[in-house]
CSV table of C-alpha atoms in Angstrom, one decimal:
chain,number,residue,atom,x,y,z
D,1,MET,CA,-61.2,13.5,-16.2
D,2,ALA,CA,-58.0,12.3,-17.8
D,3,PHE,CA,-57.1,9.8,-15.0
D,4,ASN,CA,-60.6,8.2,-15.2
D,5,ASN,CA,-60.2,7.9,-19.0
D,6,MET,CA,-56.9,6.2,-18.5
D,7,LEU,CA,-58.4,3.7,-16.1
D,8,ASP,CA,-61.3,3.1,-18.5
D,9,VAL,CA,-59.0,2.2,-21.3
D,10,ALA,CA,-56.7,0.1,-19.1
D,11,TYR,CA,-59.6,-2.0,-17.7
D,12,GLY,CA,-61.8,-2.4,-20.8
D,13,ARG,CA,-64.5,0.2,-20.1
D,14,VAL,CA,-63.8,1.8,-23.5
D,15,GLY,CA,-61.7,1.0,-26.5
D,16,LYS,CA,-60.4,-2.2,-28.1
D,17,LEU,CA,-60.2,-4.2,-24.8
D,18,ARG,CA,-63.9,-3.6,-24.2
D,19,TYR,CA,-64.7,-5.0,-27.6
D,20,GLU,CA,-62.5,-8.0,-27.0
D,21,LEU,CA,-64.2,-8.8,-23.6
D,22,MET,CA,-67.6,-8.6,-25.2
D,23,GLN,CA,-66.8,-11.0,-28.0
D,24,SER,CA,-66.8,-14.1,-25.8
D,25,LEU,CA,-70.3,-13.0,-24.4
D,26,LEU,CA,-71.8,-12.7,-27.8
D,27,SER,CA,-71.5,-16.4,-28.6
D,28,ALA,CA,-73.7,-19.0,-27.1
D,29,PRO,CA,-72.4,-22.5,-28.0
D,30,ASP,CA,-74.7,-24.3,-25.6
D,31,THR,CA,-77.9,-22.6,-26.9
D,32,PRO,CA,-79.8,-24.1,-29.8
D,33,LEU,CA,-80.2,-21.9,-32.9
D,34,PRO,CA,-83.6,-20.4,-33.5
D,35,PRO,CA,-85.4,-21.0,-36.8
D,36,PRO,CA,-84.6,-18.5,-39.5
D,37,VAL,CA,-87.1,-15.7,-40.1
D,38,ILE,CA,-86.9,-16.4,-43.8
D,39,PRO,CA,-87.4,-20.2,-44.5
D,40,GLY,CA,-84.3,-21.6,-46.1
D,41,LYS,CA,-82.1,-18.6,-45.3
D,42,ASP,CA,-79.7,-19.3,-42.5
D,43,LYS,CA,-78.4,-15.7,-42.4
D,44,SER,CA,-81.9,-14.6,-41.4
D,45,ARG,CA,-81.8,-16.4,-38.0
D,46,PRO,CA,-82.5,-14.1,-35.0
D,47,PRO,CA,-79.4,-13.4,-32.8
D,48,VAL,CA,-78.8,-15.7,-29.9
D,49,TYR,CA,-78.4,-14.1,-26.4
D,50,SER,CA,-76.1,-16.0,-24.2
D,51,HIS,CA,-76.9,-16.6,-20.5
D,52,GLU,CA,-74.2,-14.1,-19.4
D,53,LEU,CA,-75.3,-11.5,-21.9
D,54,ARG,CA,-79.0,-11.8,-20.8
D,55,ALA,CA,-78.0,-11.1,-17.2
D,56,LEU,CA,-75.9,-8.1,-18.2
D,57,LEU,CA,-78.6,-6.6,-20.5
D,58,MET,CA,-81.2,-6.8,-17.7
D,59,SER,CA,-79.0,-5.3,-15.0
D,60,SER,CA,-78.7,-1.7,-14.0
D,61,PHE,CA,-75.1,-2.2,-12.9
D,62,ALA,CA,-74.0,-3.1,-16.4
D,63,ARG,CA,-75.9,-0.4,-18.3
D,64,LYS,CA,-77.9,2.7,-17.7
D,65,ASN,CA,-81.3,1.5,-19.0
D,66,PRO,CA,-81.7,-2.2,-18.4
D,67,LEU,CA,-83.9,-4.2,-20.7
D,68,LYS,CA,-86.8,-6.5,-19.8
D,69,ALA,CA,-87.0,-10.2,-20.7
D,70,ARG,CA,-89.7,-9.6,-23.3
D,71,ASP,CA,-87.4,-7.1,-25.1
D,72,LEU,CA,-85.0,-9.9,-25.9
D,73,PHE,CA,-87.8,-12.0,-27.4
D,74,SER,CA,-89.6,-9.2,-29.2
D,75,PRO,CA,-87.6,-5.9,-29.7
D,76,PRO,CA,-89.6,-2.8,-28.9
D,77,ILE,CA,-88.5,-1.2,-32.2
D,78,LEU,CA,-90.2,-4.0,-34.1
D,79,PRO,CA,-93.4,-2.7,-35.8
D,80,ALA,CA,-96.7,-4.1,-34.9
D,81,ARG,CA,-97.1,-5.4,-38.4
D,82,ALA,CA,-94.6,-8.2,-37.5
D,83,LYS,CA,-97.5,-9.9,-35.6
D,84,PRO,CA,-99.7,-11.6,-38.2
D,85,GLY,CA,-103.0,-11.1,-36.3
D,86,SER,CA,-102.4,-7.5,-35.4
D,87,ALA,CA,-104.6,-4.6,-36.6
D,88,ASP,CA,-101.7,-3.0,-38.5
D,89,ALA,CA,-100.9,-6.3,-40.2
D,90,ILE,CA,-104.5,-6.7,-41.4
D,91,LEU,CA,-104.8,-3.0,-42.5
D,92,LEU,CA,-101.3,-2.5,-44.0
D,93,GLY,CA,-100.2,-6.0,-44.7
D,94,PRO,CA,-97.6,-8.2,-43.0
D,95,LEU,CA,-94.1,-6.9,-42.4
D,96,SER,CA,-91.4,-8.0,-44.7
D,97,LYS,CA,-89.4,-10.9,-43.4
D,98,ARG,CA,-86.1,-9.4,-44.6
D,99,ARG,CA,-86.9,-6.2,-42.7
D,100,GLU,CA,-87.8,-8.1,-39.6
D,101,ALA,CA,-84.5,-10.0,-39.7
D,102,ASN,CA,-82.6,-6.7,-40.2
D,103,ILE,CA,-84.4,-5.0,-37.3
D,104,ARG,CA,-83.7,-7.9,-34.9
D,105,ARG,CA,-80.0,-7.9,-35.8
D,106,ARG,CA,-79.7,-4.1,-35.5
D,107,TYR,CA,-81.4,-4.1,-32.1
D,108,PHE,CA,-79.0,-6.8,-30.9
D,109,THR,CA,-75.9,-4.9,-32.0
D,110,THR,CA,-77.2,-1.6,-30.6
D,111,GLU,CA,-78.0,-2.9,-27.2
D,112,TRP,CA,-74.9,-5.1,-26.5
D,113,LYS,CA,-72.7,-2.1,-27.3
D,114,LYS,CA,-74.3,-0.3,-24.3
D,115,VAL,CA,-73.1,-3.0,-21.9
D,116,LEU,CA,-70.1,-2.7,-19.6
D,117,PRO,CA,-68.4,-6.1,-19.8
D,118,PRO,CA,-67.1,-7.8,-16.6
D,119,LEU,CA,-63.5,-8.7,-16.2
D,120,GLN,CA,-64.2,-12.3,-15.3
D,121,ILE,CA,-66.9,-14.7,-14.0
D,122,SER,CA,-66.9,-15.1,-10.2
D,123,VAL,CA,-67.7,-18.6,-9.1
D,124,GLU,CA,-69.7,-19.4,-6.0
D,125,PRO,CA,-68.6,-22.4,-3.9
D,126,SER,CA,-71.7,-24.3,-4.8
D,127,CYS,CA,-71.0,-23.8,-8.5
D,128,SER,CA,-67.6,-25.5,-8.3
D,129,ASP,CA,-68.9,-28.4,-6.3
D,130,ARG,CA,-69.2,-31.0,-9.0
D,131,ASN,CA,-70.0,-33.9,-6.6
D,132,SER,CA,-73.3,-32.5,-5.4
D,133,LYS,CA,-74.4,-31.4,-8.9
D,134,PRO,CA,-72.6,-33.5,-11.5
D,135,ASP,CA,-74.9,-32.3,-14.3
D,136,VAL,CA,-74.0,-28.6,-13.9
D,137,ALA,CA,-71.3,-27.5,-16.3
D,138,SER,CA,-68.6,-25.2,-15.1
D,139,PRO,CA,-68.8,-21.6,-16.4
D,140,ARG,CA,-66.6,-20.7,-19.3
D,141,ASP,CA,-63.7,-18.2,-19.2
D,142,ILE,CA,-64.6,-14.8,-20.7
D,143,GLY,CA,-61.6,-12.6,-19.7
D,144,PHE,CA,-59.1,-12.5,-16.9
D,145,GLU,CA,-60.2,-15.6,-14.9
D,146,GLN,CA,-56.6,-16.9,-14.7
D,147,THR,CA,-55.2,-13.6,-13.4
D,148,ASN,CA,-55.6,-11.4,-10.4
D,149,VAL,CA,-56.5,-8.2,-12.2
D,150,LEU,CA,-59.9,-7.8,-10.5
D,151,GLN,CA,-58.3,-8.4,-7.1
D,152,GLN,CA,-55.7,-5.8,-7.8
D,153,VAL,CA,-58.4,-3.2,-8.4
D,154,LEU,CA,-60.2,-4.2,-5.2
D,155,ASP,CA,-56.9,-3.8,-3.2
D,156,LEU,CA,-56.1,-0.5,-4.8
D,157,ALA,CA,-59.7,0.8,-4.0
D,158,GLY,CA,-59.2,0.1,-0.3
D,159,GLY,CA,-61.1,-1.7,2.4
D,160,CYS,CA,-64.8,-1.6,3.2
D,161,PHE,CA,-64.5,0.7,6.2
D,162,LEU,CA,-61.6,2.8,7.2
D,163,SER,CA,-61.2,3.1,11.0
D,164,PRO,CA,-60.8,6.6,12.3
D,165,ARG,CA,-57.4,8.0,12.9
D,166,PRO,CA,-56.0,7.1,16.4
D,167,THR,CA,-55.8,9.8,19.0
D,168,ARG,CA,-52.5,11.1,20.4
D,169,ARG,CA,-52.8,8.9,23.5
D,170,GLU,CA,-53.6,5.7,21.4
D,171,HIS,CA,-50.8,6.6,19.0
D,172,LYS,CA,-48.3,7.0,21.9
D,173,PHE,CA,-49.1,3.7,23.6
D,174,HIS,CA,-49.7,1.6,20.6
D,175,ILE,CA,-47.2,2.9,18.1
D,176,ASP,CA,-45.1,-0.3,18.3
D,177,ALA,CA,-48.1,-2.7,18.4
D,178,VAL,CA,-49.9,-1.4,15.3
D,179,PRO,CA,-47.8,-1.7,12.1
D,180,PRO,CA,-48.0,1.2,9.7
D,181,CYS,CA,-50.2,0.8,6.6
D,182,SER,CA,-48.3,0.2,3.4
D,183,ASN,CA,-49.1,2.6,0.6
D,184,PRO,CA,-49.7,0.7,-2.7
D,185,PHE,CA,-49.3,3.8,-4.7
D,186,ASP,CA,-46.1,5.6,-5.7
D,187,GLY,CA,-45.8,9.1,-7.0
D,188,ASN,CA,-46.9,12.6,-5.9
D,189,LEU,CA,-50.7,12.1,-6.2
D,190,PRO,CA,-52.6,11.9,-2.9
D,191,THR,CA,-53.5,8.4,-1.8
D,192,ARG,CA,-57.0,9.3,-0.8
D,193,TRP,CA,-57.6,10.9,-4.2
D,194,LEU,CA,-56.3,7.8,-6.0
D,195,ARG,CA,-58.4,5.4,-3.9
D,196,ARG,CA,-61.5,7.4,-4.8
D,197,ARG,CA,-60.7,7.1,-8.5
D,198,TYR,CA,-60.4,3.3,-8.2
D,199,ARG,CA,-63.7,3.2,-6.2
D,200,GLU,CA,-65.4,5.1,-9.0
D,201,LEU,CA,-63.9,2.5,-11.4
D,202,LEU,CA,-65.5,-0.3,-9.3
D,203,GLY,CA,-68.8,1.3,-10.0
D,204,ARG,CA,-68.2,0.7,-13.7
D,205,LEU,CA,-67.0,-2.9,-13.2
D,206,PRO,CA,-70.0,-5.2,-12.9
D,207,LEU,CA,-69.4,-8.5,-11.1
D,208,LEU,CA,-70.8,-11.5,-13.0
D,209,THR,CA,-71.4,-14.3,-10.5
D,210,CYS,CA,-72.3,-17.8,-11.4
D,211,GLN,CA,-75.3,-19.2,-9.5
D,212,PRO,CA,-76.1,-22.8,-10.6
D,213,GLU,CA,-79.6,-24.1,-10.9
D,214,GLN,CA,-81.1,-27.5,-11.0
D,215,SER,CA,-80.3,-27.9,-14.7
D,216,VAL,CA,-77.4,-28.0,-17.1
D,217,HIS,CA,-77.6,-24.2,-17.5
D,218,GLN,CA,-76.3,-21.7,-14.9
D,219,GLY,CA,-77.9,-18.6,-13.5
D,220,TYR,CA,-76.0,-15.4,-13.3
D,221,ALA,CA,-76.3,-12.5,-10.9
D,222,ILE,CA,-74.9,-9.0,-11.5
D,223,SER,CA,-73.6,-6.8,-8.7
D,224,VAL,CA,-70.9,-4.3,-7.9
D,225,SER,CA,-68.3,-4.2,-5.2
D,226,LYS,CA,-69.5,-2.9,-1.8
D,227,ASN,CA,-66.7,-0.3,-2.0
D,228,ALA,CA,-67.9,1.0,-5.4
D,229,LEU,CA,-68.8,4.6,-5.9
D,230,ILE,CA,-71.8,5.1,-8.2
D,231,GLY,CA,-72.8,8.7,-8.8
D,232,GLY,CA,-70.5,9.9,-6.0
D,233,LYS,CA,-72.4,7.8,-3.4
D,234,TRP,CA,-71.3,4.8,-1.4
D,235,GLN,CA,-73.1,1.5,-1.5
D,236,ALA,CA,-75.4,0.8,1.5
D,237,SER,CA,-73.4,-2.3,2.4
D,238,ARG,CA,-70.4,-0.2,3.1
D,239,LEU,CA,-72.1,1.7,6.0
D,240,ARG,CA,-70.8,0.9,9.4
D,241,PHE,CA,-72.9,-1.4,11.6
D,242,VAL,CA,-74.5,0.0,14.8
D,243,ASP,CA,-72.8,-1.6,17.8
D,244,GLU,CA,-73.9,-1.6,21.5
D,245,ASP,CA,-72.1,1.7,22.2
D,246,ASP,CA,-73.9,3.4,19.3
D,247,GLN,CA,-77.3,2.1,20.5
D,248,ALA,CA,-76.6,3.3,24.1
D,249,TRP,CA,-75.7,6.8,22.7
D,250,LEU,CA,-78.9,6.8,20.6
D,251,GLN,CA,-81.0,6.0,23.6
D,252,ASP,CA,-79.4,8.7,25.7
D,253,MET,CA,-80.1,11.2,22.9
D,254,ARG,CA,-83.7,10.2,22.6
D,255,GLY,CA,-84.0,10.6,26.4
D,256,LEU,CA,-82.6,14.1,26.2
D,257,GLN,CA,-84.9,15.1,23.4
D,258,ARG,CA,-88.0,13.9,25.3
D,259,SER,CA,-86.9,15.8,28.4
D,260,ALA,CA,-86.3,18.9,26.4
D,261,ILE,CA,-89.8,18.6,24.9
D,262,LEU,CA,-91.4,18.1,28.4
């Protein structure tokens, strides 16, 4: 759909902006460099996965086929000959170090290109409390932290639960008490259709949340908005809670079913 493609380009799901958002995630300044695969050759060092990139690679909200932690340490496309004590290494000889370095770099490049980058890092209140945890460093800026771009998308997508349309009697007696809802869209396209397009966009916008640990490194959780549409289905958190009236109705219906059976 052309409108979805326009939203993907505008919010960095495809195109140049997506590449720019990923560049800050590819660097890991606080992570020590691993030893080179070929001794004395710095260019043969394995790629470094930042904490943010690790969380995105292993999340189903940021990519279709999430990776496992062992895949980041040992790529699954790496031949068994890379292990010195394996049967293939004994039979066929050890794998070339140059080839191993190239395979690790190629796997890193291939997999990060499958990731949908977040627009910003959401900070939990405990992560910004520097008095309780002075050793925890604040998360870095990766995109639109200093703007309200993400909040604008959430506002355009609409609220968590839309109340049903008031009846004629309620509209007659409460027309002055309830202010009319303002329409954030302008144009001839239906508001309901536009909100659905933005909710589908939320399904392609992973939320990267900082969760501090008891060390200098942060932990990151990946999620999506509760109003997101993924595969045309709502999130479970968007479903309406069952109140007392609903429970009473359910009990009455169960009683009617039992009496009908008897």
